[in-house]
Every structure is written in C-alpha cells, then in structure tokens.
GROMACS .gro file of C-alpha atoms in nm:
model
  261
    1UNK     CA    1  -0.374 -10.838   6.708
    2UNK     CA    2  -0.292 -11.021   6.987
    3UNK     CA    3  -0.580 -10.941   7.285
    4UNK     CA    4  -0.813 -10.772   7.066
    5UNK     CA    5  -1.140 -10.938   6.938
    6UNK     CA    6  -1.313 -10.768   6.630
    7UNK     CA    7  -1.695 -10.757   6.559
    8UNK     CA    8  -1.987 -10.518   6.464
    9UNK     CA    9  -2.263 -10.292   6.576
   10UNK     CA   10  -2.603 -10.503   6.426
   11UNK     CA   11  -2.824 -10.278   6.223
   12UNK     CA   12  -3.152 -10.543   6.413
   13UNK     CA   13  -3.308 -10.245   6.503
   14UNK     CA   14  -3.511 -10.189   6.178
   15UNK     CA   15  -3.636 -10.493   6.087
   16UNK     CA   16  -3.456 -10.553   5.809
   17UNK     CA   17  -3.215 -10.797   5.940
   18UNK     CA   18  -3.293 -11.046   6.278
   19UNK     CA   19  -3.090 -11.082   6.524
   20UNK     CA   20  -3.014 -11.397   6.406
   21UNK     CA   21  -2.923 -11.345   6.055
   22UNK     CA   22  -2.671 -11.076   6.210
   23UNK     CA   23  -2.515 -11.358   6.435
   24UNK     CA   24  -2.503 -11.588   6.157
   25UNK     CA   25  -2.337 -11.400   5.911
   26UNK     CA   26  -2.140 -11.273   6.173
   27UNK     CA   27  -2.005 -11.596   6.236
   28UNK     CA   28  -1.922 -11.654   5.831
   29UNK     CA   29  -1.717 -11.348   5.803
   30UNK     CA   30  -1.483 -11.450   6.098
   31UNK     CA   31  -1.565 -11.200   6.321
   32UNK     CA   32  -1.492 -11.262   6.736
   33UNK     CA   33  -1.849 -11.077   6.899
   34UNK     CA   34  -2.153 -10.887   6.742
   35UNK     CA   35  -2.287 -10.601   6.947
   36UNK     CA   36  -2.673 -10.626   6.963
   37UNK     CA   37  -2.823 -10.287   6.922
   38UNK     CA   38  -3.100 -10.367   7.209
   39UNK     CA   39  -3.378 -10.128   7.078
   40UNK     CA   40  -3.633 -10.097   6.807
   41UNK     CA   41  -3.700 -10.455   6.673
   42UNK     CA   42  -3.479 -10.617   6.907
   43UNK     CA   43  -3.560 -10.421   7.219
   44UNK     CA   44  -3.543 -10.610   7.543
   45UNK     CA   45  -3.902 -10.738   7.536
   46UNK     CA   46  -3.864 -10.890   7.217
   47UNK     CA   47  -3.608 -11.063   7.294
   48UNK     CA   48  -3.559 -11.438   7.402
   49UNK     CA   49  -3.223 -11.399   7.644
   50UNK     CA   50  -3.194 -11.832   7.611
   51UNK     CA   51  -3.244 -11.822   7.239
   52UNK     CA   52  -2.957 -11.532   7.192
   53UNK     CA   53  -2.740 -11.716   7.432
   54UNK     CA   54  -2.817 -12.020   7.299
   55UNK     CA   55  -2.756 -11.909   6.936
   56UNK     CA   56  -2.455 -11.731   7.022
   57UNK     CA   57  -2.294 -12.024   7.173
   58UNK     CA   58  -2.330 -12.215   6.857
   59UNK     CA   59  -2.220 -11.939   6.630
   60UNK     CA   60  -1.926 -11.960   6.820
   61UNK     CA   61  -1.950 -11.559   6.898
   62UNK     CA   62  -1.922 -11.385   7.218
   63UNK     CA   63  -2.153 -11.147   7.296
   64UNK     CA   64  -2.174 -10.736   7.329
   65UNK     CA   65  -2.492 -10.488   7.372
   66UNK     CA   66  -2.572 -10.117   7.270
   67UNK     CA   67  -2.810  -9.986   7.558
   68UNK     CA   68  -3.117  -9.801   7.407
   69UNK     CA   69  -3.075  -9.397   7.424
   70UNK     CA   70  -3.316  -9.218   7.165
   71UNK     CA   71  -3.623  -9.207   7.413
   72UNK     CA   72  -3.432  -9.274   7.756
   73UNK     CA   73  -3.303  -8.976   8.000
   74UNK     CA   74  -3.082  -9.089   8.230
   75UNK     CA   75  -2.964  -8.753   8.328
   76UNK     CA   76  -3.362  -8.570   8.310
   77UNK     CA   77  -3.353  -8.284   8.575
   78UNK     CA   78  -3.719  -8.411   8.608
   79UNK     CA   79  -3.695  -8.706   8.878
   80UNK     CA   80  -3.968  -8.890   8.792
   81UNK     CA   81  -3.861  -8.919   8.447
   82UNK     CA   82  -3.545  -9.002   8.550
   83UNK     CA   83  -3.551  -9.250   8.784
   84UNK     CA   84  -3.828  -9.435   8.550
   85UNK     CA   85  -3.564  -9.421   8.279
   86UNK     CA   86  -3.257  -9.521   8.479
   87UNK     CA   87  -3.456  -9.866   8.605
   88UNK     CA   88  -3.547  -9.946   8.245
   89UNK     CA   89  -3.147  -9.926   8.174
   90UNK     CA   90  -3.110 -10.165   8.413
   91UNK     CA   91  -3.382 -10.404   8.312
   92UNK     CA   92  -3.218 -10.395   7.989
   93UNK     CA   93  -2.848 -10.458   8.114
   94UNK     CA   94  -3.032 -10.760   8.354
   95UNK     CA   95  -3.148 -10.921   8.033
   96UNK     CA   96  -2.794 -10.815   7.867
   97UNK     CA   97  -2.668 -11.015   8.162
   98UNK     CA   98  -2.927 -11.314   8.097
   99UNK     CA   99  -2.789 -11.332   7.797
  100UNK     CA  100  -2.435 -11.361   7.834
  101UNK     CA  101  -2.338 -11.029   7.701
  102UNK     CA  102  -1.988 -10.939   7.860
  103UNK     CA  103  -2.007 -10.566   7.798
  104UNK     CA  104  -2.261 -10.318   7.726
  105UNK     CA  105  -2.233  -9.932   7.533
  106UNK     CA  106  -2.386  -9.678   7.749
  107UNK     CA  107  -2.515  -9.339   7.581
  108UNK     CA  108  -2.512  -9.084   7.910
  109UNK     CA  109  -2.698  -8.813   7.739
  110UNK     CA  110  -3.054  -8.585   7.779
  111UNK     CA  111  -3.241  -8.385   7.543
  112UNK     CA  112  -3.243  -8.160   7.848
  113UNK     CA  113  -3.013  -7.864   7.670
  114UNK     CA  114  -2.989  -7.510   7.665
  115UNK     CA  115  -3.168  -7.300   7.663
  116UNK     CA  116  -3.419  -7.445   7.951
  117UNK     CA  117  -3.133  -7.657   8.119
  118UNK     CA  118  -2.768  -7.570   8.184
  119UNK     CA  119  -2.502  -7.812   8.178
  120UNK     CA  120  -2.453  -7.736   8.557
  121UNK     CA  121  -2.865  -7.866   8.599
  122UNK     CA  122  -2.764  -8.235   8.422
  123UNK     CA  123  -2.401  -8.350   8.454
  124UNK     CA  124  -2.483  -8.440   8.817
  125UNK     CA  125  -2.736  -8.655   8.752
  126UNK     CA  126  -2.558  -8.805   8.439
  127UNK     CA  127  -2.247  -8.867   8.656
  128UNK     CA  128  -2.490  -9.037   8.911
  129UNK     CA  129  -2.626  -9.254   8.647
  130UNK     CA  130  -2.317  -9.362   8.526
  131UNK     CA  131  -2.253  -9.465   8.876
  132UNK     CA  132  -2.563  -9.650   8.907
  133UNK     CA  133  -2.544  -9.803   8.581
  134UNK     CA  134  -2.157  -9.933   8.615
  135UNK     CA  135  -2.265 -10.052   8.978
  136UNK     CA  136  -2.534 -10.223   8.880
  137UNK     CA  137  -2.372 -10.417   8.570
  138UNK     CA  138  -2.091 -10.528   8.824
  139UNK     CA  139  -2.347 -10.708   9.015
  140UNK     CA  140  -2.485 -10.862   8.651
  141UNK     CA  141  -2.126 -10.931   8.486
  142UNK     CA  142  -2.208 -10.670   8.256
  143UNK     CA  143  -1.939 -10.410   8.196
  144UNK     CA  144  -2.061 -10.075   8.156
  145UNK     CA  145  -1.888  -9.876   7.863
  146UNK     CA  146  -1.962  -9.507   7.826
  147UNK     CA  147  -1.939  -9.414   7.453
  148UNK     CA  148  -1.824  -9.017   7.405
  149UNK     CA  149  -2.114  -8.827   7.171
  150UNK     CA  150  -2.064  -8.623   6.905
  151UNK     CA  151  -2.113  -8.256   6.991
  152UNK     CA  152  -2.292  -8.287   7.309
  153UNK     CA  153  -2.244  -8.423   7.667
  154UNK     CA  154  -2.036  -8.613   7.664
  155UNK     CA  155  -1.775  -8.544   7.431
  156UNK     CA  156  -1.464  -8.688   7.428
  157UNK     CA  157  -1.313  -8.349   7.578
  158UNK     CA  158  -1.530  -8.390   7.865
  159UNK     CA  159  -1.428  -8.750   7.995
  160UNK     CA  160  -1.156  -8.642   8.164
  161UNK     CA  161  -1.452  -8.569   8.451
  162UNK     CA  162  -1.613  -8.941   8.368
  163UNK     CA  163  -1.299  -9.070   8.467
  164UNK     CA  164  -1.256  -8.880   8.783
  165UNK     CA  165  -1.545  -8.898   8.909
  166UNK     CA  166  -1.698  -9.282   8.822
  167UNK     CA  167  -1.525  -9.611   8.786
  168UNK     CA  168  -1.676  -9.687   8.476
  169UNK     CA  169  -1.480  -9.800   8.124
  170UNK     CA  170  -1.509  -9.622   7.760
  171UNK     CA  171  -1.613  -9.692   7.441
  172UNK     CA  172  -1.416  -9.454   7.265
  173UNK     CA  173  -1.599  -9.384   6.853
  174UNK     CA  174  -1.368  -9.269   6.615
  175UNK     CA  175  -1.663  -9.080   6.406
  176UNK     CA  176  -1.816  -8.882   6.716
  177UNK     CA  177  -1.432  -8.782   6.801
  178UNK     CA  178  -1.362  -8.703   6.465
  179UNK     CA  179  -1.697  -8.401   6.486
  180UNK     CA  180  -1.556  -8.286   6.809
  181UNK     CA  181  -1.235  -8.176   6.632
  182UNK     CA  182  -1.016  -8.486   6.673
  183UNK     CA  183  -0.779  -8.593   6.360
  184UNK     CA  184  -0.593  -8.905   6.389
  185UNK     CA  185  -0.305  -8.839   6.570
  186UNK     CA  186  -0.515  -8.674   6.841
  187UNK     CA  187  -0.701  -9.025   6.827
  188UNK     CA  188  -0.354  -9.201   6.871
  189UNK     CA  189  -0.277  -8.987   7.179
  190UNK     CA  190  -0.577  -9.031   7.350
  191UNK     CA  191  -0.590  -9.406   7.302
  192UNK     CA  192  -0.198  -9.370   7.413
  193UNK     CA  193  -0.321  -9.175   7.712
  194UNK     CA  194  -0.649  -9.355   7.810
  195UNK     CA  195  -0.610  -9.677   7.701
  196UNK     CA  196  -0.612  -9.836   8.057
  197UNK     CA  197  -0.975  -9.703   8.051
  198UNK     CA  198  -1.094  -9.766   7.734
  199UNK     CA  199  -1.211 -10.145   7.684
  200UNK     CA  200  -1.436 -10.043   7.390
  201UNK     CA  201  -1.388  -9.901   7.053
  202UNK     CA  202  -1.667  -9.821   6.748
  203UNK     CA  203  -1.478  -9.786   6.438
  204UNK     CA  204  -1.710  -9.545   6.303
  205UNK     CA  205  -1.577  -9.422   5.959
  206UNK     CA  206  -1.641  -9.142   5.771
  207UNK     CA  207  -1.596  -8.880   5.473
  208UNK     CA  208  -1.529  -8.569   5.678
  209UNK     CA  209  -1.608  -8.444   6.050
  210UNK     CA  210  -1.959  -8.635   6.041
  211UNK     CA  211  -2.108  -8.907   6.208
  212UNK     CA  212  -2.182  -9.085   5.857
  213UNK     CA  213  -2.074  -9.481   5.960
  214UNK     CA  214  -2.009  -9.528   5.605
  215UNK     CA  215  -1.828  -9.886   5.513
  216UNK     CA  216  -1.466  -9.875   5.705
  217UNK     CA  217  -1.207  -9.776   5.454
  218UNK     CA  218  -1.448  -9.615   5.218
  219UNK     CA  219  -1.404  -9.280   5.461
  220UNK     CA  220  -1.117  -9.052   5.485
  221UNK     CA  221  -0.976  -9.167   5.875
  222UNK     CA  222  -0.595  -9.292   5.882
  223UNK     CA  223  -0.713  -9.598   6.064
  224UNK     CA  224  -0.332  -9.729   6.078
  225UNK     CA  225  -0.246  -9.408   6.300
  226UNK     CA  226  -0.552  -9.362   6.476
  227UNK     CA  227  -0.567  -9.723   6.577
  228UNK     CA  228  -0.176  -9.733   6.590
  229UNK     CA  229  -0.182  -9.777   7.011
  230UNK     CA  230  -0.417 -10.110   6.946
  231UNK     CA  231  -0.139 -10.305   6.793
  232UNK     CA  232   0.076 -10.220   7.084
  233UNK     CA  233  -0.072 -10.410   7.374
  234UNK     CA  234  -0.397 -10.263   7.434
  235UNK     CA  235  -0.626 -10.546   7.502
  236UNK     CA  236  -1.024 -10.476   7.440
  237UNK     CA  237  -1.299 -10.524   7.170
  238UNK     CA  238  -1.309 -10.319   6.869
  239UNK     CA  239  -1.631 -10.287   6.690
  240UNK     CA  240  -1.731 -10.202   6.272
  241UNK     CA  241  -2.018  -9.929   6.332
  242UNK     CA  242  -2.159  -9.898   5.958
  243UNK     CA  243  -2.498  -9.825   5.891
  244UNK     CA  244  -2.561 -10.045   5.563
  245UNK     CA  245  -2.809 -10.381   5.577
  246UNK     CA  246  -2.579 -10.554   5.303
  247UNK     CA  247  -2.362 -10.793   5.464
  248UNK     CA  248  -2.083 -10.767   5.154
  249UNK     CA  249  -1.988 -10.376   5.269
  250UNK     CA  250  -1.959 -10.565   5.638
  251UNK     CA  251  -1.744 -10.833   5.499
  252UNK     CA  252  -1.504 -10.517   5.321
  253UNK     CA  253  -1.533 -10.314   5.671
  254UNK     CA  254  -1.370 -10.629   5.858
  255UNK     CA  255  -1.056 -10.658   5.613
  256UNK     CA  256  -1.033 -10.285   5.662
  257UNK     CA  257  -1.008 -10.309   5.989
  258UNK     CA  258  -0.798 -10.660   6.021
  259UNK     CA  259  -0.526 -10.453   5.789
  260UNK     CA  260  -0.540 -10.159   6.003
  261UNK     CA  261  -0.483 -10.414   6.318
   0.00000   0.00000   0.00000
C-alpha cells in the first residue's frame, strides 16, 4: 500500500455528526485523511479554517474537501448565475486552502439538461470552469479533482475530453462508474489507463448498478480487481464514501478496503 493514504467522505453535512467527532474518530480507526463534505452543516461559513487546521494537526490527519454541488452551477448557460456560482467555488476552495486541505472533489455538473439545454449549450462553460477552478486552486495549494457522475455530464465515458482539454486531476468513484455500465475489470483498465491522472478515488460500494454507498464489502464490487492497479504503484488518496452516521460500519469499510489494498 505503499504511496496510498486511506480515509473517508464525512457524513458533517446533516448535523448528526461535527466535524470534529468525524476527525476524531477518524483518527481512532487509523485512517491517513478525512474528506470534509464542505456543505450543509459544515458549509464554508460555518466553518472555523484555524480550528479545522488546528484540530487536524493534532488528530494527526491530513486533510481533503468535497466542494458543494446540489445548489451551485458552474456550467449555467445563464451568466449571471454562473459566474456568481463559480466565485462561491472559489471562496470555498480559498477557505479549503486556509485550512490546509491538500486536495479538493469537484462536481462539474448543471441542472441545465435537455430538453431546454443541449449538451453542446453547457460543456463549454463546464470545461471553462474546470479551468478556472484547477487554476485557481494552483494559486491556493489546493488540487482540483474532478469526480465522474453517475449518468450525467460527466460520466466517466466522457473524460477522455476533461483530459484533453484542462489540466485538471480525477477523482475516479467506483459506484457512479459502476451506473454508467462499468464492471470491475473495466474499472481495472481505466485505472491501468488513467492512472497518471487520477490522484483521487471514492470507494463507493454498492448492491447493483446504483449509487447506494452502502458499507464497503457489504456490496457486490470485486474491490481486489477493480482496485488491482492501486497495489501496483499508483500513488494517490483513496477515500470510504458510505452514507451511514455509525462509526462501527466505517471501522468494517476501512478493513475492507485495507484487504483489498
């Protein structure tokens, strides 16, 4: 596992569990980073960058974000909208910055879909995003990672034109690949193929072709094959995505994934 540092998406954005209770118990399972979910109850405004930093550093954790995305539209053929939405991404990656966070997951999407908007109206825009976005979190120490979305732009089919046409790094999710068709070879072949570009990975398990995040291992993805190209010199972070508050399902997901490592 040598290069690769293992942590998990924090479910903060409830309520239900701080920040700090993630980072803690983080911290007592043995895991390397958590990735702050920066909306909702820990959005950027109610946050204290000093106090995460500060808390991190004592934890003994390094530090990843997940950019907001539910109410923000990058990629809006409107350009008010979109501008307005594109400076709050960097407020947020600024205070990502502020508070040490090395890399940060980047949702380039827009509810701007068929039948009112092509495809051909928005990729420009999200491509010029991307730019913006990766540009600016050079300039922060923030590296930009652009996760591929389950069934919409963009997929992972469609990042062959993400990496053509920006500079910016992946986070490829195992659960949104696995709904666009993907099985676990595939997986294994694109990590094979990409890998140089991919510094992120959500280990987002599930039961079938669904983006369910249930526990890892308690979902039907070969994890050893899909994952196979990790243990063979890729260097990067690997995160447990699983949508449960209970910290005991977390502890299972990390032995999971340290036996599929």
């Amino acid at each position: 596992m040598s290069g690769v540092r293992t942590g998990f998406v924090t479910q903060t954005h409830t309520g239900d569990v701080s920040w700090q209770e993630a980072m803690e118990e983080g911290s007592n399972l043995g895991f390397d980073f958590v990735e702050l979910y920066m909306d909702g109850a820990t959005e950027r405004t109610k946050l204290d960058p000093e106090a995460v930093r500060s808390l991190a550093g004592t934890e003994g954790l390094d530090l990843l974000v997940h950019l907001p995305f539910v109410d923000v539209e990058i990629g809006s053929p409107r350009e008010r909208i979109r501008e307005a939405s594109r400076e709050e991404q960097k407020a947020c990656i600024e205070t990502a910055g502020e508070m040490a966070a090395e890399k940060a997951v980047l949702h380039a999407s827009t509810h701007a879909t068929p039948p009112e908007w092509t495809r051909e109206d928005v990729e420009p825009h999200l491509l010029s995003a991307i730019r913006e976005l990766d540009s600016f979190g050079e300039e922060s120490g923030v590296e930009i990672c652009v996760e591929n979305l389950p069934g919409i732009l963009f997929t992972v089919h469609d990042f062959d034109r993400i990496f053509a046409k920006t500079d910016a790094a992946m986070t490829f999710d195992t659960g949104h690949a696995r709904v666009d068709g993907m099985n676990a070879e595939d997986m294994k072949s694109f990590l094979t193929d990409h890998g140089d570009r991919i510094s992120h990975i959500h280990v987002n398990d599930a039961r079938g072709p669904a983006d369910e995040h249930v526990p890892t291992g308690s979902g039907t993805l070969d994890l050893e094959t899909a994952l196979s190209p990790v243990r063979n010199g890729w260097s990067g972070t690997v995160s447990v995505e699983v949508y449960s508050f209970d910290f005991d399902y977390l502890e299972l997901s990390k032995r999971k994934l340290d036996d599929a490592l």
